[in-house]
Tab-separated table of C-alpha atoms in Angstrom:
chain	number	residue	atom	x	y	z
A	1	UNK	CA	-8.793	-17.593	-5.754
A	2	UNK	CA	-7.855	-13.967	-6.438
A	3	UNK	CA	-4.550	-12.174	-6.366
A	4	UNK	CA	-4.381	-9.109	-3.430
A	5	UNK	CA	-5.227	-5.983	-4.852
A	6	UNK	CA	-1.312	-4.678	-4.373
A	7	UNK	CA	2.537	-5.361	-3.889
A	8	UNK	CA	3.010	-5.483	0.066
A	9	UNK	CA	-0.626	-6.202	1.168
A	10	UNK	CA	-1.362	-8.460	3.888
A	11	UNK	CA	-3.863	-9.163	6.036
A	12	UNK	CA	-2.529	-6.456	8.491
A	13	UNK	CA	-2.990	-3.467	5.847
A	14	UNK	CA	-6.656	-3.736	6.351
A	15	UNK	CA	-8.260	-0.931	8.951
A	16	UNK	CA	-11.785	-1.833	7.835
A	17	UNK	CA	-13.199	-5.148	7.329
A	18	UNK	CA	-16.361	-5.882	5.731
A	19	UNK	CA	-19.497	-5.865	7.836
A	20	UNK	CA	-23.013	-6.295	5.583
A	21	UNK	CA	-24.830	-3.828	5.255
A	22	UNK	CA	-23.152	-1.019	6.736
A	23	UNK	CA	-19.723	-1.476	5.000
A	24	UNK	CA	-19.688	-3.983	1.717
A	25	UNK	CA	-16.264	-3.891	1.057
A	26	UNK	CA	-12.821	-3.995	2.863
A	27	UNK	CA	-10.160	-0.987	3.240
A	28	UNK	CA	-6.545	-1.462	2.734
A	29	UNK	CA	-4.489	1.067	3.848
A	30	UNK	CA	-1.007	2.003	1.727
A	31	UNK	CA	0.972	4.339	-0.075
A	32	UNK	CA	-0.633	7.236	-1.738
A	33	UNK	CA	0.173	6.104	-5.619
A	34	UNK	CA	0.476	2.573	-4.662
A	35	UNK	CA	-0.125	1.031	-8.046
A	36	UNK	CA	-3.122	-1.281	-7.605
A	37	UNK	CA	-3.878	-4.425	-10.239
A	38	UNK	CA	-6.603	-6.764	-11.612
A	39	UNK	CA	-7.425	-9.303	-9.085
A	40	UNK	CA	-7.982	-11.935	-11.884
A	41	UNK	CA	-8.544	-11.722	-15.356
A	42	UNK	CA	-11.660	-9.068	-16.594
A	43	UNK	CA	-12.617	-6.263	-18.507
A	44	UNK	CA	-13.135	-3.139	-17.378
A	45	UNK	CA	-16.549	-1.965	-17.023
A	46	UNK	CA	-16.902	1.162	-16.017
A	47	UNK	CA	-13.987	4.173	-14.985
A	48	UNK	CA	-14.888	7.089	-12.525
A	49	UNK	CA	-12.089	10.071	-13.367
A	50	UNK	CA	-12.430	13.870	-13.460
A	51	UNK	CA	-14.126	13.553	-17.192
A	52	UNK	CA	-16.717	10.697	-16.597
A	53	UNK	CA	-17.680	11.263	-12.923
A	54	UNK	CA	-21.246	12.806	-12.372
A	55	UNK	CA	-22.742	14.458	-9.474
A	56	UNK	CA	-24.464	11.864	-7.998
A	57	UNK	CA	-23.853	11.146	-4.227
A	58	UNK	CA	-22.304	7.511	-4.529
A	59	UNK	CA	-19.411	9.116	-7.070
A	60	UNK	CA	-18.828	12.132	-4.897
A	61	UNK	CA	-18.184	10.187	-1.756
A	62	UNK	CA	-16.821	7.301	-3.428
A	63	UNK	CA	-14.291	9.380	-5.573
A	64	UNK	CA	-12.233	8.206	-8.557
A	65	UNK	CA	-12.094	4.617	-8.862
A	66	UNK	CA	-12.743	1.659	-11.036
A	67	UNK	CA	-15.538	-1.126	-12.021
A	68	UNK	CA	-13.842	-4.358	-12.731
A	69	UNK	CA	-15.988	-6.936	-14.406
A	70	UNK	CA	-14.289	-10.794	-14.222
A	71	UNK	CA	-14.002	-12.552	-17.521
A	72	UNK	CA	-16.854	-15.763	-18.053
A	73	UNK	CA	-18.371	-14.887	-14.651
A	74	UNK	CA	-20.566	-12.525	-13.130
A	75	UNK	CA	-18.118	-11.151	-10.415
A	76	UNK	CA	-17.297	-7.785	-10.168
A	77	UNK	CA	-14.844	-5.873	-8.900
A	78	UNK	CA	-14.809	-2.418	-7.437
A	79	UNK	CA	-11.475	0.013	-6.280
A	80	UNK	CA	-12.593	3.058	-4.723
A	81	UNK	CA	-10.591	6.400	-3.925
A	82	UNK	CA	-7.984	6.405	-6.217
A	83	UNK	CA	-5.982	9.313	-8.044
A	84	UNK	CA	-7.470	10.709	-10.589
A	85	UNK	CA	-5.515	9.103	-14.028
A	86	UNK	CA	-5.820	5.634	-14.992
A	87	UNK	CA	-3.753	3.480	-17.400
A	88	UNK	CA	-6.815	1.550	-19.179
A	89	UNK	CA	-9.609	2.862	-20.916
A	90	UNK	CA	-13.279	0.860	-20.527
A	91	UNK	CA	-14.223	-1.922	-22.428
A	92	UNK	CA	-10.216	-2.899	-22.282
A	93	UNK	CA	-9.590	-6.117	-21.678
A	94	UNK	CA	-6.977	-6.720	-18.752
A	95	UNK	CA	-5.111	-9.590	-17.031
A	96	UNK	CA	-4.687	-10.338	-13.223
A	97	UNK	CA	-1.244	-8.638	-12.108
A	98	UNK	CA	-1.902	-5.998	-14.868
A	99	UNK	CA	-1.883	-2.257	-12.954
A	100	UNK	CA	-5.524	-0.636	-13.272
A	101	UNK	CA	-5.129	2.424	-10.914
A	102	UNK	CA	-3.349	3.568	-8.403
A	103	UNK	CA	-4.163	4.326	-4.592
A	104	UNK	CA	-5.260	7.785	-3.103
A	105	UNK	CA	-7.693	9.883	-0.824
A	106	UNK	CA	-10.380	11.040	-3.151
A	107	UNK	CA	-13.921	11.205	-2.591
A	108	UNK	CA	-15.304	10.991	1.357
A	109	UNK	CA	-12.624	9.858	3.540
A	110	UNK	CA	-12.372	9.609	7.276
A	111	UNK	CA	-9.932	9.105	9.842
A	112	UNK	CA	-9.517	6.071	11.442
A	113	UNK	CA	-11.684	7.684	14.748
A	114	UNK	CA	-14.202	8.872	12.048
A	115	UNK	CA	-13.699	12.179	10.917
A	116	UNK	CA	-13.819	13.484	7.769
A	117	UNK	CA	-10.268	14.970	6.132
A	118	UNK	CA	-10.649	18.383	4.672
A	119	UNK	CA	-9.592	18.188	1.048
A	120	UNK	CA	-6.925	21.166	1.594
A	121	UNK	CA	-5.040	18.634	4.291
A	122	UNK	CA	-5.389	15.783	1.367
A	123	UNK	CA	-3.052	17.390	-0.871
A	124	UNK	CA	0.151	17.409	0.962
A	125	UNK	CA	2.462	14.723	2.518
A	126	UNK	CA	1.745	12.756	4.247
A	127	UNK	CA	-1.520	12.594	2.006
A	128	UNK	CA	-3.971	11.439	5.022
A	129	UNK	CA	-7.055	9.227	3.742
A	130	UNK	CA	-5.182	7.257	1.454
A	131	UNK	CA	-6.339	3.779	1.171
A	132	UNK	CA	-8.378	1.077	-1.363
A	133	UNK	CA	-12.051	0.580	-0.537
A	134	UNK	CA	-12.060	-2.976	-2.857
A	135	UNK	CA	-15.911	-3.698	-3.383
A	136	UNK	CA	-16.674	-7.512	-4.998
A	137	UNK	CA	-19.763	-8.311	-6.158
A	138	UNK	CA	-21.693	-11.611	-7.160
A	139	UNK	CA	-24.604	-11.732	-9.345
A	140	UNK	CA	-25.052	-8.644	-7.931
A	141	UNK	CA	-24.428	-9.149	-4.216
A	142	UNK	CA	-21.688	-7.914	-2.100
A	143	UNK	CA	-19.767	-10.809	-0.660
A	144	UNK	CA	-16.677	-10.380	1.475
A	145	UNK	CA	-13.283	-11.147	-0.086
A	146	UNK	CA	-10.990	-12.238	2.502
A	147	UNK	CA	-11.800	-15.963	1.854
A	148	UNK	CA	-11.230	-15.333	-1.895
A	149	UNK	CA	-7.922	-13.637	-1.844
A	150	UNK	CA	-4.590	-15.745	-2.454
A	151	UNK	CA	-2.306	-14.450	0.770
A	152	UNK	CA	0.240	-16.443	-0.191
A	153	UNK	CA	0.834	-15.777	-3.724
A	154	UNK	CA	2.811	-12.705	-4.303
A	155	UNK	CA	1.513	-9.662	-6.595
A	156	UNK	CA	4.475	-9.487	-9.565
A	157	UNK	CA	4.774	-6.831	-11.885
A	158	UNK	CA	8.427	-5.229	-13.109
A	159	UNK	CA	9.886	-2.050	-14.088
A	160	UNK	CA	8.450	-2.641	-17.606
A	161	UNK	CA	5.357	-2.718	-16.681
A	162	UNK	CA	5.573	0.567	-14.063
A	163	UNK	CA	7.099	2.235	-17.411
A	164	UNK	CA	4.242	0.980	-19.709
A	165	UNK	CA	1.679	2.681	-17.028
A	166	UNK	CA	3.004	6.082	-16.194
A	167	UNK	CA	3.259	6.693	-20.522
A	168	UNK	CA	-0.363	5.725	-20.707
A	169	UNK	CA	-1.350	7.591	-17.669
A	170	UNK	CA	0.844	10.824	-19.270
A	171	UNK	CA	-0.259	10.101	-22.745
């Protein structure tokens, strides 16, 4: 089992399931900055930010987001459209419950009825687009992780911890 990808989710905060091949992941919806944590315990493989982000198509649409890799296993773990700072570095180690990101709008997002946002409507309240697009992967495969998630266990992290992040995310 795996721990939800943030406090408050449920079941209900999904607006997009996953449906192979057309969508290989499932969207939460939340607050924009939601902090968002390590399903399990991994290392992080790979971080998409303003410095390390390329031009290729799948990192423009997908925005700023994160590449999870699960310790002893080959599952991996992918958070899609976050902000643009992140509180671990690649090649960190990090535990479940630890916060890896946070949740925004970047990249290619659509309403709900399919339309894309305009980025100039993205940067004001009530930030529209802002969800997780939570990719898992095994042995290379997309699988769907509904089955795998622990609903009933609740994400913990304190104040602590929410003041550890923000100094690494301001330096």
């Amino acid at each position: 089992m795996i721990l939800k990808p943030f406090k408050g989710c449920q079941k209900s905060s999904i607006t997009q399931g996953f449906i192979y091949p057309q969508h290989t992941a499932v969207d939460f919806k939340g607050k924009y900055g939601t902090f968002l944590v390590a399903p399990e315990d991994c290392w992080v493989y790979r971080i998409v930010s303003p410095t390390t982000i390329n031009d290729s198509t799948d990192d423009l649409a997908r925005g700023f987001g994160i590449r999870l890799k699960a310790n002893n296993s080959n599952i991996y773990y992918l958070y899609w459209h976050c902000l643009p700072f992140f509180p671990i570095e690649e090649k960190e180690q990090v535990k479940a419950e630890q916060i890896v990101a946070q949740m925004g709008n970047s990249g290619s997002v659509r309403t709900l009825e399919g339309g894309e946002i305009p980025l100039d409507q993205r940067n004001k309240p009530p930030y529209p687009g802002t969800h997780l697009h939570m990719e898992m992967l095994i042995d290379g495969i997309a699988v769907d992780p509904m089955a795998l998630i622990d609903w009933n266990s609740p994400v913990n992290y304190d104040a602590a911890s929410i003041i550890s992040t923000i100094r690494k995310i301001i330096g």
